[in-house]
PDB file of C-alpha atoms in Angstrom:
ATOM      1  CA  MET A  29       1.629   8.963   8.732  1.00 49.00           C
ATOM      2  CA  GLY A  30       4.414   6.314   7.908  1.00 51.00           C
ATOM      3  CA  ILE A  31       7.171   9.132   8.065  1.00 54.00           C
ATOM      4  CA  VAL A  32       5.648  10.508  11.181  1.00 53.00           C
ATOM      5  CA  SER A  33       5.775   7.198  13.076  1.00 55.00           C
ATOM      6  CA  SER A  34       9.240   6.306  11.941  1.00 59.00           C
ATOM      7  CA  ARG A  35      10.658   9.563  13.429  1.00 68.00           C
ATOM      8  CA  PRO A  36      10.881   8.342  17.112  1.00 68.00           C
ATOM      9  CA  GLN A  37      12.848   5.414  15.973  1.00 75.00           C
ATOM     10  CA  ILE A  38      15.371   7.750  13.989  1.00 74.00           C
ATOM     11  CA  ASN A  39      15.701  10.168  17.176  1.00 79.00           C
ATOM     12  CA  SER A  40      16.401   6.957  19.461  1.00 80.00           C
ATOM     13  CA  LYS A  41      19.104   5.759  17.065  1.00 80.00           C
ATOM     14  CA  LEU A  42      20.660   9.183  16.601  1.00 84.00           C
ATOM     15  CA  LYS A  43      20.506   9.406  20.577  1.00 84.00           C
ATOM     16  CA  PHE A  44      22.388   6.036  20.857  1.00 83.00           C
ATOM     17  CA  VAL A  45      24.852   6.990  18.168  1.00 80.00           C
ATOM     18  CA  THR A  46      25.569  10.419  19.714  1.00 83.00           C
ATOM     19  CA  SER A  47      25.773   9.072  23.277  1.00 83.00           C
ATOM     20  CA  PHE A  48      28.274   6.417  21.996  1.00 79.00           C
ATOM     21  CA  LEU A  49      30.519   8.843  20.256  1.00 80.00           C
ATOM     22  CA  HIS A  50      30.686  11.180  23.216  1.00 84.00           C
ATOM     23  CA  ASN A  51      31.595   8.169  25.397  1.00 84.00           C
ATOM     24  CA  PRO A  52      34.907   9.484  27.194  1.00 83.00           C
ATOM     25  CA  LYS A  53      36.287   5.662  26.739  1.00 83.00           C
ATOM     26  CA  LEU A  54      36.432   6.480  22.902  1.00 80.00           C
ATOM     27  CA  LYS A  55      38.829   9.446  23.537  1.00 82.00           C
ATOM     28  CA  GLU A  56      41.394   7.261  25.672  1.00 87.00           C
ATOM     29  CA  ASN A  57      44.600   6.627  23.678  1.00 91.00           C
ATOM     30  CA  LYS A  58      44.432   2.959  24.416  1.00 92.00           C
ATOM     31  CA  THR A  59      41.030   2.788  23.124  1.00 89.00           C
ATOM     32  CA  ILE A  60      41.953   4.563  19.834  1.00 91.00           C
ATOM     33  CA  LEU A  61      45.111   2.287  19.277  1.00 94.00           C
ATOM     34  CA  ALA A  62      42.940  -0.817  19.855  1.00 93.00           C
ATOM     35  CA  ILE A  63      40.356   0.262  17.327  1.00 93.00           C
ATOM     36  CA  TRP A  64      43.188   1.093  14.964  1.00 94.00           C
ATOM     37  CA  LEU A  65      45.029  -2.395  15.412  1.00 96.00           C
ATOM     38  CA  VAL A  66      41.650  -4.440  15.068  1.00 96.00           C
ATOM     39  CA  THR A  67      40.965  -2.682  11.946  1.00 96.00           C
ATOM     40  CA  ALA A  68      44.073  -3.011  10.537  1.00 94.00           C
ATOM     41  CA  ALA A  69      44.227  -6.636  11.447  1.00 93.00           C
ATOM     42  CA  ILE A  70      40.715  -7.066  10.132  1.00 94.00           C
ATOM     43  CA  THR A  71      41.767  -5.520   6.774  1.00 88.00           C
ATOM     44  CA  VAL A  72      45.210  -7.450   6.233  1.00 83.00           C
ATOM     45  CA  ILE A  73      43.416 -10.839   6.955  1.00 86.00           C
ATOM     46  CA  ALA A  74      40.798  -9.733   4.609  1.00 85.00           C
ATOM     47  CA  LYS A  75      43.418  -9.036   1.826  1.00 78.00           C
ATOM     48  CA  LEU A  76      45.327 -12.186   2.496  1.00 76.00           C
ATOM     49  CA  ILE A  77      42.141 -14.406   2.423  1.00 80.00           C
ATOM     50  CA  ILE A  78      40.986 -12.483  -0.857  1.00 78.00           C
ATOM     51  CA  GLY A  79      44.559 -12.560  -2.214  1.00 70.00           C
ATOM     52  CA  LYS A  80      44.403  -8.961  -3.046  1.00 70.00           C
ATOM     53  CA  PHE A  81      47.678  -7.441  -2.109  1.00 73.00           C
ATOM     54  CA  ASN A  82      49.155  -6.455  -5.695  1.00 79.00           C
ATOM     55  CA  ASN A  83      50.773  -3.274  -4.613  1.00 80.00           C
ATOM     56  CA  TYR A  84      53.030  -5.562  -2.351  1.00 82.00           C
ATOM     57  CA  LYS A  85      53.661  -7.837  -5.234  1.00 85.00           C
ATOM     58  CA  ILE A  86      54.913  -4.872  -7.516  1.00 86.00           C
ATOM     59  CA  PHE A  87      57.042  -3.563  -4.566  1.00 85.00           C
ATOM     60  CA  GLU A  88      58.481  -7.156  -3.917  1.00 87.00           C
ATOM     61  CA  GLY A  89      58.968  -7.507  -7.764  1.00 88.00           C
ATOM     62  CA  VAL A  90      60.783  -3.994  -8.113  1.00 89.00           C
ATOM     63  CA  TYR A  91      63.359  -5.229  -5.632  1.00 89.00           C
ATOM     64  CA  ASN A  92      63.861  -8.588  -7.465  1.00 89.00           C
ATOM     65  CA  HIS A  93      64.052  -7.010 -10.793  1.00 90.00           C
ATOM     66  CA  ALA A  94      66.541  -4.607  -9.562  1.00 90.00           C
ATOM     67  CA  ILE A  95      69.065  -7.116  -8.143  1.00 92.00           C
ATOM     68  CA  HIS A  96      68.734  -9.164 -11.183  1.00 92.00           C
ATOM     69  CA  GLY A  97      69.468  -6.343 -13.477  1.00 92.00           C
ATOM     70  CA  LEU A  98      66.003  -6.672 -15.101  1.00 91.00           C
ATOM     71  CA  THR A  99      63.942  -3.535 -16.277  1.00 89.00           C
ATOM     72  CA  LEU A 100      61.892  -2.054 -13.510  1.00 88.00           C
ATOM     73  CA  TYR A 101      59.196  -0.604 -15.931  1.00 89.00           C
ATOM     74  CA  GLY A 102      58.515  -3.498 -18.223  1.00 88.00           C
ATOM     75  CA  PRO A 103      55.363  -5.509 -17.784  1.00 88.00           C
ATOM     76  CA  TYR A 104      55.280  -8.619 -15.705  1.00 88.00           C
ATOM     77  CA  PRO A 105      51.948 -10.055 -15.916  1.00 87.00           C
ATOM     78  CA  GLU A 106      52.811 -13.364 -14.563  1.00 88.00           C
ATOM     79  CA  GLU A 107      54.073 -11.842 -11.412  1.00 85.00           C
ATOM     80  CA  TYR A 108      51.465  -9.024 -10.746  1.00 83.00           C
ATOM     81  CA  GLY A 109      48.715  -7.377 -12.701  1.00 80.00           C
ATOM     82  CA  ASP A 110      49.823  -3.791 -12.692  1.00 84.00           C
ATOM     83  CA  VAL A 111      52.856  -1.923 -13.728  1.00 85.00           C
ATOM     84  CA  ASN A 112      55.629  -0.589 -11.570  1.00 86.00           C
ATOM     85  CA  LEU A 113      56.029   3.137 -11.511  1.00 88.00           C
ATOM     86  CA  TYR A 114      58.580   3.251  -8.726  1.00 84.00           C
ATOM     87  CA  GLY A 115      62.413   3.773  -9.231  1.00 84.00           C
ATOM     88  CA  ILE A 116      65.514   2.049  -8.328  1.00 85.00           C
ATOM     89  CA  ILE A 117      65.935   3.983  -4.791  1.00 90.00           C
ATOM     90  CA  PHE A 118      62.507   2.623  -4.023  1.00 87.00           C
ATOM     91  CA  SER A 119      63.780  -0.960  -4.649  1.00 85.00           C
ATOM     92  CA  PHE A 120      66.260  -0.486  -1.940  1.00 87.00           C
ATOM     93  CA  ILE A 121      63.853   1.242   0.473  1.00 91.00           C
ATOM     94  CA  ILE A 122      61.542  -1.464  -0.013  1.00 86.00           C
ATOM     95  CA  SER A 123      64.122  -4.506   0.077  1.00 87.00           C
ATOM     96  CA  PRO A 124      63.837  -5.318   3.977  1.00 89.00           C
ATOM     97  CA  PHE A 125      60.283  -6.213   3.213  1.00 84.00           C
ATOM     98  CA  ALA A 126      60.948  -7.856  -0.196  1.00 84.00           C
ATOM     99  CA  ILE A 127      63.099 -10.311   1.162  1.00 85.00           C
ATOM    100  CA  LEU A 128      60.431 -11.434   3.781  1.00 82.00           C
ATOM    101  CA  PRO A 129      57.896 -14.357   3.028  1.00 78.00           C
ATOM    102  CA  GLN A 130      54.607 -12.854   1.248  1.00 73.00           C
ATOM    103  CA  TRP A 131      52.706 -13.573   4.157  1.00 71.00           C
ATOM    104  CA  LEU A 132      54.869 -11.570   6.374  1.00 72.00           C
ATOM    105  CA  GLY A 133      55.741  -8.858   4.167  1.00 62.00           C
TER     106      GLY A 133
END
């Protein structure tokens, strides 16, 4: 009996979701861009607050190690908690971002 009584709730929720997703405003480029930008901003802010941007630290380290003539593939546990898998060409591709402050890079 509990299952039968909850079906109208499920159907009404499904109708709401379906009508929301079929809203013409969601198909406009401005809306899609706004959703994408808000999602990206929330993700970046969350990563900065939590402090989990290890990939960026690796990318920055690749550049710094390359310009100082250090090995690119050695462990640097005091800088980042992983190892670099990228080569020397990547270090120069990432260089514009590596010279920026961490909060901006």
